[in-house]
PDB file of C-alpha atoms in Angstrom:
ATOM      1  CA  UNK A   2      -5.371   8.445   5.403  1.00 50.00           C
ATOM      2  CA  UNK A   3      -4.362   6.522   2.366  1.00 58.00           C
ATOM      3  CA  UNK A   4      -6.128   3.839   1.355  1.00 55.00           C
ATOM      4  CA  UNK A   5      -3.743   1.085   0.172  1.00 58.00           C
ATOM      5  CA  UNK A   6      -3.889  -0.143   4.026  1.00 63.00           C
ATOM      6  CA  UNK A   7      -6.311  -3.322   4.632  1.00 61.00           C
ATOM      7  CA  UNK A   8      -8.426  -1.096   7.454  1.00 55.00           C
ATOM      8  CA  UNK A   9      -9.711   2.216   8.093  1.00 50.00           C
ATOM      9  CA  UNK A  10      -8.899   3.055  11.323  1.00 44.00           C
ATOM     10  CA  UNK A  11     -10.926   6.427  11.967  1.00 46.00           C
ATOM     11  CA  UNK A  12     -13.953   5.035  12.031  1.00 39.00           C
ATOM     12  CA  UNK A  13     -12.537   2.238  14.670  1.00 42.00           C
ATOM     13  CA  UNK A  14     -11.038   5.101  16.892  1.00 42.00           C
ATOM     14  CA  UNK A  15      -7.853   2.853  16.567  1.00 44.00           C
ATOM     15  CA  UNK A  16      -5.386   5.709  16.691  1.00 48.00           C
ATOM     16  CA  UNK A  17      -6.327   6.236  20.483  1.00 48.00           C
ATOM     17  CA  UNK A  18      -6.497   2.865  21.443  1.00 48.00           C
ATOM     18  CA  UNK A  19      -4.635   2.266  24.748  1.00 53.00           C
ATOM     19  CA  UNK A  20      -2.222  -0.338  23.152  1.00 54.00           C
ATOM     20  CA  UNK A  21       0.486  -1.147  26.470  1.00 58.00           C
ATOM     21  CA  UNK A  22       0.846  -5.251  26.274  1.00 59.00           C
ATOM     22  CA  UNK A  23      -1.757  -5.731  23.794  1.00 53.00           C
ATOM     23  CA  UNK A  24       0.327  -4.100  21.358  1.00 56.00           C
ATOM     24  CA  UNK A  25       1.379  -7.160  18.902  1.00 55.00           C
ATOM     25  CA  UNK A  26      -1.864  -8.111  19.161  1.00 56.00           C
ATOM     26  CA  UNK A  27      -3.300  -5.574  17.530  1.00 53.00           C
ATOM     27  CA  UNK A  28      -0.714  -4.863  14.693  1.00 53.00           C
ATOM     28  CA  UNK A  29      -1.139  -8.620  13.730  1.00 52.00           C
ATOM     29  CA  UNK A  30      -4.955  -7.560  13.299  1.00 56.00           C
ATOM     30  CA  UNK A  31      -4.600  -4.426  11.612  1.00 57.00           C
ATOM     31  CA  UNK A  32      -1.414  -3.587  10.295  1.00 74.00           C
ATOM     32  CA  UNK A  33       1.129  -5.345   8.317  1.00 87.00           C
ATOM     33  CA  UNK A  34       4.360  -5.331   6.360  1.00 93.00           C
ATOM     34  CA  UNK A  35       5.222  -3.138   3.203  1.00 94.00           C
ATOM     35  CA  UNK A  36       8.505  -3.276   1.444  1.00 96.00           C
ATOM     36  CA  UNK A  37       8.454  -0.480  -0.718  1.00 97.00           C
ATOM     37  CA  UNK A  38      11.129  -0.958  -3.853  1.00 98.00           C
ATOM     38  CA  UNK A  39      12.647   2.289  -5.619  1.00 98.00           C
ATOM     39  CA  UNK A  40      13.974   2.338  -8.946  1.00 98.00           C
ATOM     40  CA  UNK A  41      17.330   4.437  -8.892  1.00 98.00           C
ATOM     41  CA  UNK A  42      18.750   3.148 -11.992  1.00 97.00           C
ATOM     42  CA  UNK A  43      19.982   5.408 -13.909  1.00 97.00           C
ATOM     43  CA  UNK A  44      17.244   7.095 -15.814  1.00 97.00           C
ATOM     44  CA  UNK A  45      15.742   8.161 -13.009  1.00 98.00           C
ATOM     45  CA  UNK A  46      18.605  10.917 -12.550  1.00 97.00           C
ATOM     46  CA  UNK A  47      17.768  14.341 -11.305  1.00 97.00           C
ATOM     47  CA  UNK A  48      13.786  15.585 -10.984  1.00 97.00           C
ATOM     48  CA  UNK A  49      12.347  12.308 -11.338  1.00 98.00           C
ATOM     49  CA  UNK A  50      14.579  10.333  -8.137  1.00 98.00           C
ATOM     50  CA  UNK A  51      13.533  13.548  -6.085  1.00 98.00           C
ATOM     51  CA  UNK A  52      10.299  12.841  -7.109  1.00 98.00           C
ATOM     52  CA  UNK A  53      10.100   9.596  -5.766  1.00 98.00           C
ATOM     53  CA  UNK A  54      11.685  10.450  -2.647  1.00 98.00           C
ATOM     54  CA  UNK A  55       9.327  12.854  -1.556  1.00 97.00           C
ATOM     55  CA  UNK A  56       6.543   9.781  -2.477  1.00 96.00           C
ATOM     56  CA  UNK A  57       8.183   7.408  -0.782  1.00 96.00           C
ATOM     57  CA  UNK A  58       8.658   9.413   2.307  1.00 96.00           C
ATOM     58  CA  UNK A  59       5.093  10.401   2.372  1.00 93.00           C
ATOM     59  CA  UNK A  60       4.002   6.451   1.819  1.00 92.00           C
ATOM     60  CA  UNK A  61       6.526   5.341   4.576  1.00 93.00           C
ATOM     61  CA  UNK A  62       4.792   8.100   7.142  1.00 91.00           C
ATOM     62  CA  UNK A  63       0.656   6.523   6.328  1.00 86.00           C
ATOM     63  CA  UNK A  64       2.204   3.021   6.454  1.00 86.00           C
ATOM     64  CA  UNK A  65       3.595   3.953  10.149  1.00 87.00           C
ATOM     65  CA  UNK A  66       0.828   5.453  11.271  1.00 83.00           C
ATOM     66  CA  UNK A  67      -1.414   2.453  10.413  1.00 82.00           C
ATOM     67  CA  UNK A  68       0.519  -0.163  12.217  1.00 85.00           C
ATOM     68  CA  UNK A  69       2.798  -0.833   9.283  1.00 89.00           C
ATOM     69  CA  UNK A  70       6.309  -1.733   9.266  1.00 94.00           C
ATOM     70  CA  UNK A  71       8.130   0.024   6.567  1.00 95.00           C
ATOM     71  CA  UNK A  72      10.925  -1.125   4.895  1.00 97.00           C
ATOM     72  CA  UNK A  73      12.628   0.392   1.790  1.00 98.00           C
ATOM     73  CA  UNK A  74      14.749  -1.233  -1.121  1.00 98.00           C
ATOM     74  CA  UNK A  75      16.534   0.885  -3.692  1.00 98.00           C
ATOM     75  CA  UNK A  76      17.006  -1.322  -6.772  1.00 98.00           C
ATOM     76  CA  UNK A  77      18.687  -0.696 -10.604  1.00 97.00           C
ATOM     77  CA  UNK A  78      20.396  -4.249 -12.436  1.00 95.00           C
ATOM     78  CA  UNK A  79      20.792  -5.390  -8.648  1.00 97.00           C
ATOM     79  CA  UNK A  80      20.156  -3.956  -4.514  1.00 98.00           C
ATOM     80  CA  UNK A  81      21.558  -0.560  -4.302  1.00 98.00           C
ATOM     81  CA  UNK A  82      20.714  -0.562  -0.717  1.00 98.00           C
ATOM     82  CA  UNK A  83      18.191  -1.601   1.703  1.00 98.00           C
ATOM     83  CA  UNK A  84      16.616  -1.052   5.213  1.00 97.00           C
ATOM     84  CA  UNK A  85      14.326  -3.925   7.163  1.00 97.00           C
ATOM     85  CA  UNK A  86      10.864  -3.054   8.040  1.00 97.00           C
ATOM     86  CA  UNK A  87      10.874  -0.622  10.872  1.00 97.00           C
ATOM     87  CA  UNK A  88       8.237   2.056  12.704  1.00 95.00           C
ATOM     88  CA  UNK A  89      11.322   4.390  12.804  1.00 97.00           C
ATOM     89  CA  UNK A  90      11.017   6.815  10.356  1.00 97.00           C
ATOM     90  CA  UNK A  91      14.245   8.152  10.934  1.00 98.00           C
ATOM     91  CA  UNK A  92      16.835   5.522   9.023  1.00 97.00           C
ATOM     92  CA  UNK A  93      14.055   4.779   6.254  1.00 98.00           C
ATOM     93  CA  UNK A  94      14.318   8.749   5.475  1.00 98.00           C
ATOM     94  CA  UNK A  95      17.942   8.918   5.962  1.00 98.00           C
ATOM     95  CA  UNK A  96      18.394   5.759   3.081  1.00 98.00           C
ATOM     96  CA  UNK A  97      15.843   7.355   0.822  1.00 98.00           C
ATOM     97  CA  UNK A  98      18.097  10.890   1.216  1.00 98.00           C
ATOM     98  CA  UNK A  99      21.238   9.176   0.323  1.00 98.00           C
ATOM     99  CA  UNK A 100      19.424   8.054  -2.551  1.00 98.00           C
ATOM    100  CA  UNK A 101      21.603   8.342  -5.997  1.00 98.00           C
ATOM    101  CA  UNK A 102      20.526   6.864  -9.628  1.00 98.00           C
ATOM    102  CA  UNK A 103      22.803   4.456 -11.715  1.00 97.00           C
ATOM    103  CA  UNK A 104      22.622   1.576 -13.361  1.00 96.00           C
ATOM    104  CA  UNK A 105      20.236  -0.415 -15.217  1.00 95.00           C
ATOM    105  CA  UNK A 106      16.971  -2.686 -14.748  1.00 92.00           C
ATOM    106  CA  UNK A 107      16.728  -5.603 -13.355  1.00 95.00           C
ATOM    107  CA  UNK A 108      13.978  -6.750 -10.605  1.00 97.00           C
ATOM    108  CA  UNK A 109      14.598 -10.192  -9.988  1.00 97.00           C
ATOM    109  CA  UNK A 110      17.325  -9.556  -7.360  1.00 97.00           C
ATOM    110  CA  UNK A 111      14.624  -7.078  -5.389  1.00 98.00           C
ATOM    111  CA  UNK A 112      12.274 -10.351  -5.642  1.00 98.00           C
ATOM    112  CA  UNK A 113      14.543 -12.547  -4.515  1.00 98.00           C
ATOM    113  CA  UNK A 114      14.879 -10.580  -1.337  1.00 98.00           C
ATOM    114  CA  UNK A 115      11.587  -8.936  -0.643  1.00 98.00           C
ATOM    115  CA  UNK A 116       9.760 -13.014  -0.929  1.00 98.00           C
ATOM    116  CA  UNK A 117      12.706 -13.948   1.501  1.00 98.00           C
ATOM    117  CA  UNK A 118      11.969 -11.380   3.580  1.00 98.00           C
ATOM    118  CA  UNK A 119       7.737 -11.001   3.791  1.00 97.00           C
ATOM    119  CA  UNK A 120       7.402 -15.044   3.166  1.00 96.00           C
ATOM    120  CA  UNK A 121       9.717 -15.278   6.856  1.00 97.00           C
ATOM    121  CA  UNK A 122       7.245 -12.936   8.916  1.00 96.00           C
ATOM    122  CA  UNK A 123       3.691 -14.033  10.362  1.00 94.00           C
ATOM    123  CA  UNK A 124       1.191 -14.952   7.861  1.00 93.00           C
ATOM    124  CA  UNK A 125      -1.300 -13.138   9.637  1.00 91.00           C
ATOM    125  CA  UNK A 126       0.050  -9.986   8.719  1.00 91.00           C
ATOM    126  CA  UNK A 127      -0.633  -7.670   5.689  1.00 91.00           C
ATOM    127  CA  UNK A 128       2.529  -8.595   3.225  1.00 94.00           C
ATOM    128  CA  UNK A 129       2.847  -6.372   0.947  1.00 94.00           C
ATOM    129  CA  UNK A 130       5.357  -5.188  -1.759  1.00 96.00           C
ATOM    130  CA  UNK A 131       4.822  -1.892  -3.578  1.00 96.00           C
ATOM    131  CA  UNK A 132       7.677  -1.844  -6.617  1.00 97.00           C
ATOM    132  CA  UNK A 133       8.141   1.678  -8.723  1.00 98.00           C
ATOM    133  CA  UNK A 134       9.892   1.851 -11.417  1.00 97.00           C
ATOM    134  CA  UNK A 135      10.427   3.234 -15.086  1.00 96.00           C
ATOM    135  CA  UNK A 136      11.625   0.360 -17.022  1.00 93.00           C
ATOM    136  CA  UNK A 137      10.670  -3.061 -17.698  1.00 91.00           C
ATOM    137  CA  UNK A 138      11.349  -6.397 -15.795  1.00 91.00           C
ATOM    138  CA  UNK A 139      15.030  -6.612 -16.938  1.00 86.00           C
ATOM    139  CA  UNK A 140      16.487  -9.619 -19.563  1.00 87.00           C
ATOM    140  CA  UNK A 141      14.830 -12.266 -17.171  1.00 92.00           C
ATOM    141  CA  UNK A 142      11.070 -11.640 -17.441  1.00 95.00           C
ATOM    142  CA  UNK A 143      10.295 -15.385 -17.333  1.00 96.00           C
ATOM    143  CA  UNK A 144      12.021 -15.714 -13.953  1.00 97.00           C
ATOM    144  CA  UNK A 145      10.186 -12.642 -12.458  1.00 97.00           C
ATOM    145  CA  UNK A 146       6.738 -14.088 -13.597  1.00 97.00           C
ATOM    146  CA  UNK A 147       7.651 -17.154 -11.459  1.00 97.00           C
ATOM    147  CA  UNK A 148       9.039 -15.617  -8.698  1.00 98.00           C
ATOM    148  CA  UNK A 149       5.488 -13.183  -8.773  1.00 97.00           C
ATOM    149  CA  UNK A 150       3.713 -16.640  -8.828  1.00 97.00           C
ATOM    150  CA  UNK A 151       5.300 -17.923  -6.018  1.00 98.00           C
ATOM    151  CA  UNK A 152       5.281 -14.576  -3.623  1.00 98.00           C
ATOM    152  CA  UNK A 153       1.504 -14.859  -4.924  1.00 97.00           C
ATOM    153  CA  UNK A 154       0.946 -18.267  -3.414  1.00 97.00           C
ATOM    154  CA  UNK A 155       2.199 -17.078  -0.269  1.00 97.00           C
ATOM    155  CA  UNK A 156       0.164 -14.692   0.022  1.00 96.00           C
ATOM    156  CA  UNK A 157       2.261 -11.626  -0.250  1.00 96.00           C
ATOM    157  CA  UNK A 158       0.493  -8.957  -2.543  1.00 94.00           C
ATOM    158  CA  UNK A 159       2.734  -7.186  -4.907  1.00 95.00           C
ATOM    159  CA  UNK A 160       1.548  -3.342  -6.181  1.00 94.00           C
ATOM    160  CA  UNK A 161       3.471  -1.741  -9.018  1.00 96.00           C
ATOM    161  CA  UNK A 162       3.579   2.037 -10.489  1.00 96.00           C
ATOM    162  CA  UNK A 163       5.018   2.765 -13.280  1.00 97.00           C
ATOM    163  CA  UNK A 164       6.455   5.678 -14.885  1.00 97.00           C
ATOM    164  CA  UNK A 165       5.191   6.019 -18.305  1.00 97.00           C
ATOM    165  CA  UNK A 166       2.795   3.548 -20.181  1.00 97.00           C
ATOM    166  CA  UNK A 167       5.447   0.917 -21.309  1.00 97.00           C
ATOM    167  CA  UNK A 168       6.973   0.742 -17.683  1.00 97.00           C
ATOM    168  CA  UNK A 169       3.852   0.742 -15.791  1.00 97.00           C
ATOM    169  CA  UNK A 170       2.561  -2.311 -18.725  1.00 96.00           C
ATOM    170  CA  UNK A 171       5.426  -3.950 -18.027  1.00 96.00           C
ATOM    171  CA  UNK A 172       5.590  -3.987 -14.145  1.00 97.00           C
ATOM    172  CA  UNK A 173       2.144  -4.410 -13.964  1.00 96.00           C
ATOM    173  CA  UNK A 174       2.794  -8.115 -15.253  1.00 96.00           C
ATOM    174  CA  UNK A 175       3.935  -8.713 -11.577  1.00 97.00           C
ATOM    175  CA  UNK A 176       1.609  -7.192  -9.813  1.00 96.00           C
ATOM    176  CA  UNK A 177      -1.466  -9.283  -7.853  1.00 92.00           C
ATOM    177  CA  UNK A 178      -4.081  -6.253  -7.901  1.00 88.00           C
ATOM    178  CA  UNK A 179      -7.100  -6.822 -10.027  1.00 82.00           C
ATOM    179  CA  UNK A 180      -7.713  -3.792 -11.804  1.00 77.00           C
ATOM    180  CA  UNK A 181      -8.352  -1.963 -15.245  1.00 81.00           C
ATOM    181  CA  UNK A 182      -5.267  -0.579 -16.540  1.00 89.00           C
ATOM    182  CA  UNK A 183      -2.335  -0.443 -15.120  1.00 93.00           C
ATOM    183  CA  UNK A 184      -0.868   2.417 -12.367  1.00 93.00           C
ATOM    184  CA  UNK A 185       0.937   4.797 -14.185  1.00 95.00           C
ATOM    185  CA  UNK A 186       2.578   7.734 -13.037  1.00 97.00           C
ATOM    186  CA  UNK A 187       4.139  10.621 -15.184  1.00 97.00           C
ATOM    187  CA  UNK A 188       6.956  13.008 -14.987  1.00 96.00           C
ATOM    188  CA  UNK A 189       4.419  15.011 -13.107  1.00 96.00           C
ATOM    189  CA  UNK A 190       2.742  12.583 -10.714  1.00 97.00           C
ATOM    190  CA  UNK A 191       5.538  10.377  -9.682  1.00 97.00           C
ATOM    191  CA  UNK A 192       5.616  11.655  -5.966  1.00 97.00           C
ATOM    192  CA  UNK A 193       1.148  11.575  -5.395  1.00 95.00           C
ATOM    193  CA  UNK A 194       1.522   8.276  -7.274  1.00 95.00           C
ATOM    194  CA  UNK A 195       4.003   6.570  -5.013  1.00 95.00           C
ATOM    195  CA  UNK A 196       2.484   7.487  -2.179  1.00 92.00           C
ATOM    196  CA  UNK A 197      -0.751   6.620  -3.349  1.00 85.00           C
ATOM    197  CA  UNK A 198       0.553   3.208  -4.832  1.00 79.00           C
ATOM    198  CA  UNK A 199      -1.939   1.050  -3.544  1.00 50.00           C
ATOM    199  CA  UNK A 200      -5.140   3.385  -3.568  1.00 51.00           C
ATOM    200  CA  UNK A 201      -7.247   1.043  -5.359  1.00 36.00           C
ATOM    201  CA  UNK A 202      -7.278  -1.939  -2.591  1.00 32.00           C
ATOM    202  CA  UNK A 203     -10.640  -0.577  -0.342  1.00 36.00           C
ATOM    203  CA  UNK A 204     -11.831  -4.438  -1.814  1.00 36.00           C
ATOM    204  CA  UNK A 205      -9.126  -6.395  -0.127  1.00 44.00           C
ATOM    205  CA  UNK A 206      -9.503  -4.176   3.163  1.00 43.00           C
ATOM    206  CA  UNK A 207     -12.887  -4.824   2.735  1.00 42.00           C
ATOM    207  CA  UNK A 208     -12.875  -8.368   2.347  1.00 50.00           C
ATOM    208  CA  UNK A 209     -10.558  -8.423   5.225  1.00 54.00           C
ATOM    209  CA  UNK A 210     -13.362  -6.889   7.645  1.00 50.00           C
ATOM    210  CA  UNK A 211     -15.774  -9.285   6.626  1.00 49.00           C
ATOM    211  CA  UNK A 212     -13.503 -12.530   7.828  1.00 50.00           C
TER     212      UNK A 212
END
């Protein structure tokens, strides 16, 4: 189990819980929302989009599996395509396939639409964003700082990988985690860090069991 999600659910024996009506119930409890936001612009050609589709698939299958709606955003200079949050695996995978790089980078469009999106669902649900990507913040880095701000104050947490130092310093100017350095994947990595990409939150999940 990965542990970006706000519970462990093995030691609560949640996977065999008879849900039937109580259903919503629960996934307000435990589970959550996670747009997850793929850079496909178009230095992410070739090894490094495959990469990242293998990630995202693996991230999108943990996120499922712990109550999570999953929805997936391909972004360059603008949306390259999107799917809402779902439990079907089957359309998320079959957008993440079709997958093809172009373009440039820009991520003010993808948080336009993700705070939109999250900031319309129930507040008692784990909002999250998790953005990868190998550039910077595009010619508007002012406007994505407020935008961050705002999705901040509503209490949607954004998590950012990036590939390479300058990417994942730059992205990481978004992000709400508290943490030492920035996540930073390499040419190597990019798949184990994506779907690892919020691995470092077992203090948020904590402080959620203690409420």
């Amino acid at each position: 189990m990965n542990t970006w999600i706000r519970r462990d659910f093995d030691s609560a024996g949640l996977t065999h819980y008879p849900v039937g009506p109580y259903l919503a119930a629960i996934q307000r409890r435990f589970g959550g929302v996670v747009l997850l936001c793929i850079d496909v612009s178009g230095s992410m050609s070739g090894k490094p989009l495959a990469s990242a589709v293998r990630g995202a698939k693996t991230f999108a299958e943990e996120a499922v599996a712990a109550y999570y709606e999953v929805g997936v955003t391909l972004w360059h200079h603008a949306i390259a395509a999107s799917i809402a949050p779902t439990r079907d695996l089957a359309p998320v995978f079959g957008l993440l396939d079709a997958a093809a790089a172009s373009g440039g980078n820009e991520i003010n469009p993808t948080l336009d639409a993700a705070h939109d999106l999250l900031r319309a669902r129930d507040p008692r649900l784990d909002r999250v964003v998790v953005i990868f990507g190998d550039g910077d913040l595009g010619g508007k880095r002012e406007q994505a700082l407020a935008k961050a701000a705002a999705m901040r104050a509503d209490d949607i947490r954004i998590i950012t990988v990036g590939l390479g130092d300058a990417a994942a310093r730059a992205l990481d100017e978004i992000s709400t985690e508290s943490h030492d350095r920035p996540r930073t994947a390499t040419a190597d990595t990019i798949d184990t860090e994506i779907a690892g990409a919020a691995g470092g939150l077992r203090r948020h999940r904590a402080a959620e069991s203690g409420r």
